[in-house]
Coordinates of C-alpha atoms and ligand atoms in Angstrom, one line a residue:
M277 CA 41.3 -38.2 -2.7
K278 CA 37.9 -39.2 -4.0
A279 CA 34.8 -40.5 -2.1
T280 CA 31.1 -41.1 -2.7
A281 CA 28.3 -40.8 -0.3
V282 CA 24.5 -41.5 -0.5
A283 CA 22.1 -39.6 1.8
P284 CA 18.3 -39.7 2.1
A285 CA 16.0 -36.7 2.1
N286 CA 13.9 -36.5 5.3
I287 CA 10.3 -35.5 6.0
A288 CA 9.9 -33.4 9.0
F289 CA 7.1 -34.2 11.5
I290 CA 8.0 -31.1 13.4
K291 CA 9.4 -28.5 11.0
Y292 CA 12.2 -26.0 10.8
W293 CA 10.8 -22.7 9.4
G294 CA 12.6 -19.5 10.3
N295 CA 16.3 -19.4 11.3
K296 CA 19.1 -17.4 12.9
K297 CA 22.8 -17.0 11.9
D298 CA 24.5 -20.3 10.9
N299 CA 21.2 -22.0 10.3
L300 CA 20.2 -22.1 14.0
P301 CA 16.5 -23.0 14.4
Y302 CA 14.0 -21.5 16.8
S303 CA 13.0 -25.0 18.0
D304 CA 14.0 -28.6 18.1
T305 CA 12.6 -30.5 15.1
I306 CA 11.9 -34.2 14.4
S307 CA 12.0 -36.1 11.1
M308 CA 12.1 -39.5 9.3
N309 CA 14.6 -40.3 6.7
I310 CA 13.0 -41.5 3.5
S311 CA 14.4 -44.4 1.5
G312 CA 13.2 -43.6 -2.0
C313 CA 14.5 -40.0 -2.3
V314 CA 18.3 -40.0 -2.1
T315 CA 21.2 -38.0 -3.4
T316 CA 24.5 -39.6 -4.4
T317 CA 27.5 -37.4 -4.5
T318 CA 31.1 -38.0 -5.4
V319 CA 33.8 -35.5 -4.3
E320 CA 37.4 -35.4 -5.5
W321 CA 39.9 -33.0 -4.0
N322 CA 42.3 -32.5 -6.9
P323 CA 45.7 -30.5 -6.8
Q324 CA 45.3 -29.9 -10.6
L325 CA 42.1 -27.9 -10.2
K326 CA 42.1 -24.1 -10.3
H327 CA 38.4 -23.7 -9.1
D328 CA 35.8 -25.8 -7.3
F329 CA 33.1 -27.0 -9.7
A330 CA 29.9 -28.9 -9.3
V331 CA 27.5 -30.8 -11.5
L332 CA 24.0 -31.7 -10.3
N333 CA 21.8 -34.0 -12.4
K334 CA 24.2 -33.6 -15.3
K335 CA 24.0 -29.8 -15.3
T336 CA 27.0 -27.6 -14.2
L337 CA 26.0 -25.4 -11.3
R338 CA 26.4 -21.7 -11.6
G339 CA 25.5 -18.5 -9.6
A340 CA 24.0 -18.8 -6.2
D341 CA 23.7 -22.6 -6.3
L342 CA 27.4 -23.0 -7.0
E343 CA 28.3 -20.4 -4.4
R344 CA 26.4 -22.4 -1.7
V345 CA 28.4 -25.6 -2.6
I346 CA 31.7 -23.7 -2.7
N347 CA 30.9 -22.1 0.8
H348 CA 30.4 -25.6 2.1
L349 CA 33.6 -26.9 0.5
R350 CA 35.4 -24.0 2.3
R351 CA 34.1 -25.2 5.6
V352 CA 35.4 -28.7 5.0
R353 CA 38.8 -27.3 3.8
K354 CA 39.1 -25.3 6.9
I355 CA 38.2 -28.0 9.4
L356 CA 40.3 -30.7 7.7
Q357 CA 43.1 -28.4 6.4
V358 CA 42.6 -29.4 2.7
R359 CA 44.5 -27.2 0.3
Y360 CA 43.0 -28.4 -3.0
K361 CA 39.9 -27.4 -5.0
A362 CA 37.2 -30.0 -5.5
K363 CA 35.2 -31.6 -8.3
V364 CA 31.6 -32.5 -7.1
V365 CA 29.2 -34.6 -9.1
S366 CA 25.8 -35.2 -7.7
E367 CA 22.6 -37.0 -8.7
N368 CA 19.1 -36.9 -7.1
S369 CA 16.9 -39.9 -7.5
F370 CA 13.8 -37.6 -7.4
P371 CA 12.7 -34.2 -8.9
T372 CA 14.3 -31.2 -7.3
G373 CA 12.4 -28.2 -5.8
V374 CA 9.0 -29.7 -5.5
G375 CA 8.7 -30.1 -1.7
I376 CA 11.0 -33.0 -1.2
A377 CA 13.9 -31.7 0.8
S378 CA 16.7 -32.0 -1.9
S379 CA 18.9 -29.6 0.0
A380 CA 18.8 -32.0 3.0
S381 CA 19.9 -35.1 1.1
G382 CA 22.2 -32.9 -1.0
F383 CA 24.2 -31.3 1.8
A384 CA 24.3 -34.4 3.9
A385 CA 25.8 -36.4 1.0
L386 CA 28.2 -33.5 0.1
T387 CA 29.3 -33.3 3.7
L388 CA 30.1 -37.0 4.1
A389 CA 31.7 -37.4 0.7
A390 CA 33.9 -34.2 1.1
V391 CA 35.1 -35.3 4.5
K392 CA 35.8 -38.9 3.5
A393 CA 37.6 -37.8 0.3
A394 CA 39.8 -35.6 2.5
G395 CA 40.6 -38.7 4.6
G396 CA 38.9 -37.1 7.6
S397 CA 37.1 -39.1 10.3
L398 CA 34.6 -36.9 12.0
S399 CA 32.0 -38.3 14.5
E400 CA 28.4 -38.5 13.5
K401 CA 27.7 -35.5 15.7
E402 CA 30.5 -33.5 14.1
L403 CA 29.1 -34.4 10.6
T404 CA 25.7 -33.1 11.6
L405 CA 27.1 -29.8 12.9
L406 CA 28.9 -29.4 9.5
A407 CA 25.9 -30.5 7.3
R408 CA 23.6 -28.1 9.2
Q409 CA 25.8 -25.1 8.1
G410 CA 25.2 -26.1 4.4
S411 CA 21.4 -26.5 4.8
G412 CA 19.6 -26.6 8.1
S413 CA 17.5 -29.7 7.3
A414 CA 20.6 -31.6 6.1
V415 CA 21.5 -32.0 9.8
R416 CA 18.8 -34.7 10.1
S417 CA 19.8 -36.7 7.0
I418 CA 23.1 -37.8 8.6
P419 CA 21.8 -40.0 11.5
S420 CA 19.5 -43.0 10.8
G421 CA 15.8 -43.5 11.0
F422 CA 13.8 -41.2 13.2
V423 CA 15.9 -38.2 14.0
I424 CA 15.8 -35.2 16.4
W425 CA 17.6 -31.9 15.7
H426 CA 18.4 -30.2 19.0
K427 CA 18.2 -26.5 18.4
G428 CA 21.1 -25.7 20.7
T429 CA 22.3 -22.2 21.5
N430 CA 25.2 -21.8 19.1
T431 CA 26.9 -23.3 16.1
N432 CA 28.7 -25.9 18.1
N433 CA 25.7 -27.5 19.8
S434 CA 22.9 -27.4 17.3
Y435 CA 23.2 -31.0 16.1
A436 CA 21.1 -34.1 15.3
E437 CA 20.9 -37.6 16.6
S438 CA 18.8 -40.7 16.0
L439 CA 15.8 -41.2 18.3
Y440 CA 14.9 -44.6 16.8
P441 CA 16.4 -46.8 14.0
P442 CA 14.5 -47.3 10.7
D443 CA 13.0 -50.6 11.7
W444 CA 11.5 -49.1 14.9
W445 CA 8.1 -48.5 13.1
S446 CA 6.9 -49.7 9.7
L447 CA 5.6 -46.5 8.3
S448 CA 5.2 -45.5 4.7
D449 CA 5.6 -42.1 3.2
I450 CA 4.0 -41.9 -0.2
V451 CA 5.0 -38.6 -1.8
L452 CA 2.5 -37.4 -4.4
I453 CA 4.3 -35.2 -6.8
V454 CA 1.5 -32.9 -7.8
T455 CA 3.7 -30.9 -10.2
T456 CA 7.3 -31.1 -11.3
K457 CA 7.5 -27.3 -11.8
E458 CA 10.2 -26.0 -9.5
K459 CA 9.0 -23.7 -6.7
S460 CA 9.7 -20.0 -7.2
I461 CA 10.6 -19.1 -3.6
S462 CA 13.4 -21.0 -2.0
S463 CA 13.3 -22.1 1.6
V464 CA 16.4 -19.9 2.3
E465 CA 14.0 -16.9 1.5
G466 CA 11.2 -18.6 3.4
H467 CA 13.3 -18.8 6.6
K468 CA 14.1 -15.1 6.4
R469 CA 10.5 -14.1 6.1
A470 CA 9.0 -16.5 8.7
P471 CA 9.5 -14.3 11.8
S472 CA 7.4 -11.5 10.1
S473 CA 4.3 -13.6 10.3
P474 CA 2.0 -12.7 13.2
L475 CA 1.6 -16.4 13.9
F476 CA 5.3 -17.0 14.4
E477 CA 5.7 -16.1 18.1
T478 CA 2.8 -18.3 19.3
R479 CA 4.1 -21.1 17.1
V480 CA 7.6 -21.0 18.7
K481 CA 6.5 -20.3 22.3
R482 CA 3.4 -22.6 22.6
K483 CA 2.6 -24.7 19.6
L484 CA 5.9 -26.2 18.9
P485 CA 6.8 -27.4 22.4
E486 CA 3.3 -29.0 22.7
R487 CA 3.6 -30.8 19.3
L488 CA 7.2 -31.9 20.0
R489 CA 5.9 -33.7 23.1
K490 CA 3.1 -35.3 21.1
V491 CA 5.4 -36.5 18.3
K492 CA 7.9 -37.9 20.8
R493 CA 5.0 -39.8 22.5
A494 CA 3.5 -41.0 19.2
L495 CA 6.9 -42.4 18.1
A496 CA 7.6 -44.0 21.5
Q497 CA 4.2 -45.7 21.5
R498 CA 3.9 -46.2 17.8
D499 CA 0.6 -44.3 17.9
I500 CA -0.4 -43.5 14.3
K501 CA -3.5 -41.4 15.2
L502 CA -1.5 -39.1 17.5
L503 CA 1.3 -38.8 15.0
G504 CA -1.0 -38.2 12.1
E505 CA -3.2 -35.6 13.8
T506 CA -0.1 -33.7 15.1
I507 CA 1.8 -33.7 11.8
E508 CA -1.3 -32.5 9.9
E509 CA -1.7 -29.6 12.3
E510 CA 2.0 -28.8 12.0
A511 CA 2.0 -28.9 8.2
R512 CA -1.0 -26.6 8.0
E513 CA 0.7 -24.2 10.4
L514 CA 3.9 -24.0 8.4
H515 CA 1.9 -23.0 5.3
E516 CA -0.1 -20.5 7.3
V517 CA 3.1 -18.9 8.6
A518 CA 4.4 -18.7 5.0
R519 CA 1.1 -17.3 3.7
T520 CA 1.0 -14.6 6.4
S521 CA 4.7 -13.6 6.3
K522 CA 5.7 -10.4 4.6
P523 CA 5.8 -10.6 1.6
P524 CA 3.5 -13.7 1.7
I525 CA 4.5 -17.1 0.2
N526 CA 2.0 -19.5 -1.2
Y527 CA 3.4 -22.9 -2.0
L528 CA 0.1 -24.8 -2.3
I529 CA -1.7 -25.4 -5.6
P530 CA -5.4 -26.4 -6.1
T531 CA -4.4 -30.1 -6.5
T532 CA -2.5 -30.0 -3.1
K533 CA -5.6 -28.6 -1.4
K534 CA -7.9 -31.2 -3.0
I535 CA -5.7 -34.0 -1.7
I536 CA -5.4 -32.7 1.8
N537 CA -8.9 -31.3 2.3
Q538 CA -11.0 -33.8 0.4
A539 CA -9.3 -37.0 -0.6
I540 CA -7.4 -37.8 2.6
P541 CA -10.3 -37.1 5.0
R542 CA -12.5 -39.3 2.7
W543 CA -10.0 -42.1 2.6
R544 CA -9.9 -42.0 6.4
R545 CA -13.7 -42.2 6.5
E546 CA -13.5 -45.2 4.2
G547 CA -11.3 -47.0 6.8
V548 CA -7.8 -46.3 5.6
P549 CA -5.9 -44.4 8.4
V550 CA -3.8 -42.1 6.4
Y551 CA -2.5 -38.6 7.3
F552 CA -0.6 -36.0 5.4
T553 CA 2.3 -33.7 5.9
L554 CA 4.0 -31.1 3.6
D555 CA 7.3 -29.5 3.1
A556 CA 7.9 -26.1 1.6
G557 CA 6.3 -27.1 -1.7
P558 CA 3.1 -28.4 -3.3
S559 CA 3.9 -32.2 -3.0
V560 CA 1.9 -34.1 -0.4
H561 CA 3.6 -36.7 1.8
I562 CA 1.0 -39.3 2.8
I563 CA 2.0 -41.1 6.0
C564 CA 0.4 -44.4 6.9
L565 CA 1.2 -47.8 8.4
A566 CA 3.0 -50.0 5.8
E567 CA 0.1 -52.5 6.0
Y568 CA -2.2 -49.9 4.4
E569 CA 0.2 -49.0 1.6
R570 CA -1.5 -51.2 -1.0
A571 CA -5.0 -50.1 -0.3
L572 CA -3.8 -46.5 -0.4
L573 CA -2.0 -46.9 -3.7
K574 CA -5.2 -48.4 -5.2
K575 CA -7.1 -45.3 -4.2
I576 CA -4.4 -42.9 -5.4
K577 CA -4.2 -44.6 -8.8
K578 CA -8.0 -44.6 -9.2
E579 CA -8.5 -40.9 -8.2
F580 CA -5.3 -39.3 -9.5
L581 CA -4.7 -41.3 -12.7
D582 CA -1.3 -40.2 -14.0
M583 CA 0.1 -38.6 -10.9
Q584 CA 3.7 -39.4 -10.2
Y585 CA 4.5 -40.8 -6.7
I586 CA 7.4 -42.2 -4.7
V587 CA 7.0 -44.8 -2.0
N588 CA 9.3 -44.4 0.9
K589 CA 10.2 -46.4 4.0
P590 CA 12.1 -45.1 7.1
S591 CA 15.7 -45.2 6.0
E592 CA 19.3 -45.3 7.3
G593 CA 21.2 -42.0 7.2
A594 CA 24.1 -40.9 5.1
R595 CA 26.7 -43.6 4.2
V596 CA 29.8 -44.0 2.1
I597 CA 29.6 -46.2 -1.0
R598 CA 32.3 -47.6 -3.2
K599 CA 30.8 -46.8 -6.6
H600 CA 31.9 -43.3 -7.8
L601 CA 29.9 -41.1 -10.2
F602 CA 33.1 -40.3 -12.2
Ligands
PMV42 O1 17.1 -26.9 4.9 P1 16.2 -25.9 4.3 O2 16.8 -24.6 4.5 O3 15.9 -26.3 2.9 O4 14.8 -25.9 5.1 C1 13.8 -26.8 4.8 C2 12.7 -26.7 5.8 C3 11.5 -27.6 5.6 O5 11.9 -28.7 4.7 C4 10.4 -26.9 5.0 C5 11.1 -28.2 6.9 C6 12.0 -29.1 7.6 O6 12.2 -29.1 8.8 O7 12.6 -29.9 6.9

């Protein structure tokens, strides 16, 4: 009763910020799975175990983090009628809590591994419904490539599906890890505060529907300028909502601002069509056509000498692998 799954993180072009019960979002969102930021998770349902326990990056989880995993295991137990407790071991290929959605890859991998270990065979849609309850953004790390999360109206119809496979468009997402310090305010807390921002209502009613249309068109037509301009606006708005929510949240640090306000516009003026987006953290995701990746890396290395970065391509979604972590 053991299985292992790998799932990618995803970078949202249209972002989930603010939620209702059961992680229901206020709007549809769209993302791209990213190949270089993955979580591998092994789950074993074991009749000998008295308690569920989980290890992430070689550290035993405790407190609220463990509780979140146990709550998710409970959901799987209920759906698949499993009677045993589980051992969970998980590894991220990237730093946690710095604006790469580790909860997305984490809960997608946990969902798939836990279901497979129980011998269950859920459809992709059912897996997304389940992953979403662990962490909203995990819904989009199950299907492949470019993914839409339909907001739905209740817990049984807020699911995700692939819009295009990974090879639809050769984009690169270069994540600049501007600091490895973990962020102090979780996205769980950010979602709760979001509706208190005076910007939230206009965002949901007007801005998001407009941007969704633009991102869909940009993907369909592989229009990097339209995609880039729209995702930059969207990323700035998420951080404005966070900054104006009560109490306010500020995820950006001076280096982030330097990259998005100075370096990227300058690189564009120098002829490299690159755009940024951000998650709920200080890291910058630089989106460009793959053919500009080398020119861009040269600029990054020259200007931000020792900065860590991860190069990502559009990736397939969560999948089962044979090699277990224990
Ligand atoms: O899944 P959560 O609760 O960690 O939400 C993360 C939300 C963002 O990453 C900031 C945006 C998104 O849509 O992925």
